Short mmCIF file of C-alpha atoms in Angstrom, two decimals:
data_model
loop_
_atom_site.label_atom_id
_atom_site.label_comp_id
_atom_site.label_asym_id
_atom_site.label_seq_id
_atom_site.Cartn_x
_atom_site.Cartn_y
_atom_site.Cartn_z
CA MET A 1 -5.20 -0.71 20.42
CA SER A 2 -2.80 1.61 22.04
CA LEU A 3 -1.30 4.73 20.66
CA ILE A 4 2.53 4.66 19.85
CA PRO A 5 4.42 7.37 21.09
CA GLY A 6 5.71 9.11 17.87
CA ILE A 7 8.60 11.74 17.46
CA ALA A 8 7.68 15.25 17.13
CA GLY A 9 7.72 16.25 13.99
CA LYS A 10 7.08 20.60 11.79
CA HIS A 11 3.55 19.21 10.69
CA GLY A 12 1.75 19.53 14.76
CA GLY A 13 4.25 16.41 15.65
CA CYS A 14 1.49 13.85 13.57
CA VAL A 15 4.17 11.17 13.28
CA PRO A 16 2.31 7.81 11.60
CA VAL A 17 3.06 4.42 11.97
CA ASN A 18 1.54 1.92 9.97
CA LEU A 19 0.36 -1.52 12.22
CA THR A 20 -0.83 -4.13 10.88
CA ARG A 21 -2.67 -7.09 12.26
CA ILE A 22 -2.71 -10.27 9.64
CA THR A 23 -5.61 -12.62 9.98
CA VAL A 24 -5.21 -15.96 8.62
CA PRO A 25 -8.61 -17.58 7.85
CA LYS A 26 -8.96 -21.81 7.74
CA GLU A 27 -11.35 -24.25 6.44
CA ALA A 28 -12.13 -22.82 3.29
CA THR A 29 -12.93 -24.46 0.67
CA ILE A 30 -13.92 -22.54 -2.67
CA PRO A 31 -11.28 -22.97 -5.07
CA ALA A 32 -8.43 -19.31 -5.76
CA TRP A 33 -10.32 -18.27 -9.09
CA GLU A 34 -13.90 -18.04 -8.02
CA ARG A 35 -12.46 -16.43 -4.31
CA TYR A 36 -11.09 -14.21 -6.60
CA LYS A 37 -13.67 -13.37 -8.70
CA GLN A 38 -15.88 -12.77 -5.37
CA LEU A 39 -13.16 -10.59 -3.97
CA ARG A 40 -13.84 -8.24 -6.71
CA GLN A 41 -17.92 -7.98 -6.43
CA VAL A 42 -17.61 -7.03 -3.36
CA ASN A 43 -14.52 -5.29 -3.28
CA PRO A 44 -13.85 -3.71 -6.66
CA ALA A 45 -10.46 -1.63 -7.45
CA PRO A 46 -8.58 -0.62 -10.11
CA HIS A 47 -5.19 -2.52 -9.67
CA SER A 48 -7.06 -6.00 -8.79
CA ALA A 49 -5.01 -8.80 -9.54
CA TYR A 50 -5.44 -12.88 -9.72
CA LEU A 51 -1.90 -14.74 -9.92
CA ARG A 52 -1.35 -18.17 -9.29
CA LEU A 53 2.44 -19.27 -9.24
CA HIS A 54 2.97 -22.43 -7.65
CA PRO A 55 2.44 -23.43 -4.95
CA THR A 56 2.09 -19.86 -4.51
CA THR A 57 -1.42 -17.57 -5.13
CA PHE A 58 -1.47 -14.42 -4.68
CA LEU A 59 -5.08 -12.32 -4.71
CA SER A 60 -5.65 -8.73 -4.58
CA SER A 61 -7.97 -5.51 -5.03
CA PRO A 62 -5.97 -2.34 -3.78
CA PRO A 63 -7.45 0.85 -5.05
CA GLU A 64 -3.97 2.85 -3.92
CA ARG A 65 -0.83 3.02 -6.89
CA PHE A 66 2.33 3.54 -5.35
CA LEU A 67 4.18 4.10 -8.77
CA SER A 68 3.74 5.06 -11.98
CA TYR A 69 6.00 6.61 -14.90
CA SER A 70 6.73 7.64 -17.92
CA ARG A 71 7.74 10.37 -15.55
CA PRO A 72 7.52 9.28 -11.80
CA ARG A 73 4.77 10.71 -10.16
CA VAL A 74 3.16 8.72 -6.86
CA LEU A 75 -0.16 8.90 -5.34
CA LEU A 76 -1.18 8.98 -1.81
CA LEU A 77 -4.46 8.13 0.05
CA ALA A 78 -5.70 8.87 2.90
CA GLY A 79 -8.80 11.48 4.62
CA SER A 80 -10.13 13.35 7.92
CA ARG A 81 -7.96 16.04 9.23
CA LYS A 82 -5.53 13.88 11.54
CA GLU A 83 -4.90 12.02 7.66
CA ILE A 84 -4.85 15.36 6.03
CA ALA A 85 -1.40 16.13 8.23
CA GLU A 86 -0.39 12.28 7.66
CA ASN A 87 -0.82 13.37 3.65
CA LEU A 88 0.79 15.92 4.11
CA MET A 89 4.13 14.57 5.81
CA ILE A 90 4.58 11.60 3.49
CA VAL A 91 4.01 14.06 0.50
CA ASP A 92 7.68 15.35 1.87
CA LEU A 93 8.86 12.22 2.08
CA ILE A 94 8.43 11.21 -1.47
CA ARG A 95 9.24 14.78 -2.79
CA GLN A 96 13.24 14.42 -1.03
CA ASP A 97 12.96 10.52 -2.58
CA LEU A 98 12.08 12.16 -5.79
CA HIS A 99 14.53 14.71 -5.06
CA ASN A 100 17.41 12.33 -4.84
CA ALA A 101 16.79 10.77 -8.18
CA VAL A 102 16.05 13.11 -11.09
CA GLY A 103 16.72 16.46 -9.54
CA GLU A 104 15.19 19.33 -8.65
CA ASN A 105 12.49 19.19 -10.90
CA VAL A 106 10.00 17.64 -8.09
CA ASN A 107 6.33 19.48 -7.85
CA MET A 108 2.97 18.55 -5.93
CA THR A 109 0.66 18.83 -8.46
CA LYS A 110 -2.23 18.03 -6.66
CA PHE A 111 -2.92 17.61 -2.32
CA CYS A 112 -5.13 15.78 -1.06
CA GLY A 113 -7.97 15.12 -3.72
CA VAL A 114 -11.28 13.55 -3.56
CA GLU A 115 -11.47 10.38 -5.20
CA GLU A 116 -14.53 8.22 -4.59
CA TYR A 117 -14.18 3.94 -5.27
CA GLU A 118 -17.40 2.12 -5.09
CA THR A 119 -16.29 1.21 -1.24
CA VAL A 120 -14.23 4.32 -0.45
CA TRP A 121 -13.50 8.19 -0.59
CA GLN A 122 -10.20 8.72 -0.53
CA LEU A 123 -7.95 11.70 -0.62
CA VAL A 124 -5.46 11.86 -2.84
CA SER A 125 -2.36 13.61 -3.59
CA VAL A 126 -0.12 13.22 -6.53
CA ILE A 127 3.79 14.45 -6.97
CA GLU A 128 5.68 14.20 -10.19
CA GLY A 129 9.42 14.79 -11.20
CA SER A 130 11.17 14.73 -14.22
CA LEU A 131 15.27 14.34 -15.33
CA PRO A 132 16.31 18.36 -16.00
CA GLU A 133 16.04 19.98 -19.45
CA GLY A 134 18.65 18.65 -21.78
CA ALA A 135 19.65 15.44 -19.70
CA PRO A 136 19.97 12.31 -21.91
CA VAL A 137 17.65 10.60 -23.82
CA THR A 138 19.50 7.59 -22.51
CA VAL A 139 19.78 8.46 -18.93
CA ASP A 140 15.42 8.04 -18.36
CA ASP A 141 15.85 3.74 -19.83
CA GLY A 142 16.23 3.23 -15.69
CA LEU A 143 15.42 5.96 -14.73
CA GLY A 144 11.76 4.46 -13.44
CA TRP A 145 13.82 1.13 -11.63
CA GLU A 146 15.92 4.11 -9.94
CA VAL A 147 12.63 6.22 -8.70
CA LEU A 148 11.58 2.33 -7.53
CA ARG A 149 14.43 1.46 -5.47
CA ARG A 150 14.93 4.84 -3.73
CA SER A 151 11.22 5.12 -3.26
CA LEU A 152 10.58 1.84 -1.19
CA PRO A 153 8.87 1.06 0.76
CA PRO A 154 5.93 3.03 0.46
CA GLY A 155 5.89 5.60 3.02
CA SER A 156 2.06 5.16 3.31
CA MET A 157 2.31 1.41 5.09
CA THR A 158 5.57 2.04 7.21
CA GLY A 159 5.08 6.51 8.60
CA ALA A 160 7.74 8.75 8.46
CA PRO A 161 10.18 9.20 8.51
CA LYS A 162 11.05 5.49 7.32
CA LYS A 163 14.13 4.24 9.34
CA ARG A 164 12.40 5.06 12.74
CA SER A 165 9.43 3.80 11.90
CA VAL A 166 10.76 0.37 10.25
CA GLU A 167 12.29 -0.05 13.64
CA LEU A 168 10.10 1.12 15.69
CA LEU A 169 6.91 -1.74 13.54
CA LYS A 170 9.89 -4.44 13.87
CA SER A 171 10.08 -4.46 18.00
CA ILE A 172 6.03 -3.75 17.58
CA GLU A 173 4.29 -6.18 15.27
CA GLY A 174 7.22 -9.15 15.89
CA HIS A 175 6.62 -10.96 12.76
CA GLU A 176 7.35 -10.46 8.91
CA ARG A 177 4.47 -8.81 6.83
CA GLY A 178 5.33 -10.42 3.49
CA LEU A 179 3.84 -9.73 0.15
CA TYR A 180 2.09 -7.12 2.36
CA SER A 181 2.33 -3.49 2.39
CA GLY A 182 5.14 -4.43 -0.64
CA VAL A 183 3.99 -3.45 -4.28
CA PHE A 184 3.38 -5.16 -7.09
CA GLY A 185 2.54 -3.79 -11.20
CA CYS A 186 4.31 -3.82 -14.64
CA TRP A 187 7.63 -2.38 -16.57
CA CYS A 188 7.65 -2.49 -20.26
CA ALA A 189 10.28 -2.63 -22.27
CA GLY A 190 9.87 1.10 -23.55
CA GLY A 191 10.45 2.22 -19.48
CA GLY A 192 7.70 3.18 -18.70
CA GLY A 193 5.73 1.42 -15.68
CA ASP A 194 3.16 1.02 -13.04
CA TRP A 195 3.26 0.04 -9.13
CA SER A 196 0.22 0.15 -6.95
CA VAL A 197 0.34 -0.86 -2.90
CA ILE A 198 0.10 -4.59 -1.77
CA ILE A 199 -3.71 -3.69 0.81
CA ARG A 200 -7.02 -4.92 0.16
CA SER A 201 -5.25 -8.23 -0.51
CA CYS A 202 -4.71 -12.11 0.73
CA PHE A 203 -2.13 -14.59 0.28
CA LEU A 204 -1.98 -18.40 0.44
CA HIS A 205 1.48 -20.54 0.42
CA ASP A 206 0.43 -23.99 -0.22
CA SER A 207 3.13 -25.92 1.87
CA LYS A 208 0.98 -27.76 3.80
CA LYS A 209 -1.74 -30.84 2.23
CA GLY A 210 -4.66 -31.29 2.68
CA SER A 211 -8.09 -29.49 2.08
CA ASP A 212 -7.55 -26.70 4.22
CA GLU A 213 -5.74 -23.12 2.80
CA GLU A 214 -5.05 -20.74 4.90
CA TRP A 215 -5.35 -17.30 3.64
CA ILE A 216 -2.31 -14.54 5.30
CA VAL A 217 -4.40 -10.98 5.20
CA GLY A 218 -3.01 -7.92 6.29
CA ALA A 219 -4.69 -4.69 7.50
CA GLY A 220 -3.67 -2.07 9.15
CA GLY A 221 -3.70 1.59 9.62
CA ALA A 222 -1.27 5.10 10.91
CA ILE A 223 -0.95 5.75 14.18
CA THR A 224 -0.67 9.48 15.42
CA ALA A 225 -1.17 11.83 18.42
CA LEU A 226 -4.17 12.64 16.37
CA SER A 227 -5.41 9.08 16.59
CA ASP A 228 -9.04 7.87 18.12
CA PRO A 229 -8.16 4.17 19.42
CA GLU A 230 -11.83 3.47 19.01
CA ALA A 231 -11.46 5.10 14.96
CA GLU A 232 -7.93 3.52 14.11
CA TRP A 233 -9.94 0.47 14.94
CA GLU A 234 -12.68 0.19 12.96
CA GLU A 235 -10.75 1.77 10.33
CA MET A 236 -8.87 -1.14 10.53
CA LYS A 237 -11.35 -3.68 10.84
CA ALA A 238 -13.53 -1.73 7.48
CA LYS A 239 -10.09 -2.53 5.81
CA LEU A 240 -10.10 -5.82 6.75
CA ASN A 241 -13.58 -6.54 5.95
CA GLY A 242 -13.22 -5.93 2.63
CA VAL A 243 -10.73 -8.32 1.92
CA LEU A 244 -12.91 -10.78 4.30
CA CYS A 245 -16.53 -10.88 2.07
CA GLY A 246 -14.89 -12.61 -0.32
CA PHE A 247 -14.40 -15.66 1.82
CA GLY A 248 -18.10 -15.47 3.03
CA ALA A 249 -16.29 -14.26 6.29
CA SER A 250 -16.50 -10.56 8.41
CA SER A 251 -14.01 -9.57 11.27
#
C-alpha cells in the first residue's frame, strides 16, 4: 500500500482519503440466515441487520452509527494520534453539515471519548444540533431527512474535504462501492430516525443461478500524511476478518 498525497489542511496537513478493498469469497454453501447468525457471534455490534429482498441479501454488523435524531447527532469513530487528527477534521466537516441544516445551534458535546466493543476499541465524538429557539414545530417533521441529505456521504468513509476526496477515490479505486460505506437505518412517522454506516458488512445479489454464492465485502481505512503503510494494511485486514470469520475464512 502506498500513501496518497493529501491536501494540506489546518490540522497538521492530515487529510484522510478512505481507500476500499473489495473481496468476493466464492463456493459458499452456508444459508444466508445461518451465515448472519455466525456473523453476529464472531462480530457482535449494536447496528446489526439482516435484509432479504429477493434477489438481494444484505448482512451487516457495523459498530459505527452514522446519524441519529430526535435532535440530530453524529458519532464519528477513530483511534490513535493520527486518528485523533482525522477525527478532529471530520468533526469540523460534520459541524458544517449541521450548520447548513439547522443554523447556529450546533455543539460538540464529546470529543474522542473511548468506547469498548467486543472486538474493537473506538474513539467517539458527538455533535448535536437543534433548531433555533422559537422555530415552528412543523419544520421539525422533515428536519431529520434534511440533516441526512446534507450529511451524505459519511465523511468518515470518504475523507475531507468530501468533494475532492471522492474525486480521488473514484480515480484510484476504479469501481463502484455499491452499498458499502453508505448508510442504512430507520425513520419513524413521528420524525425520529437512526442511521448507521455500512461497514463490517457483506452483500449478495442473486444475479446468476447455481450453488455458488458471491458475497461482496468492503474494508478500508483513512490514509493521511501520518499513516504507516504496514499499520494501515493490518488495520484493513483486521476489519475484513471481522466479517470473513462469519464465512469460516480469513484474509
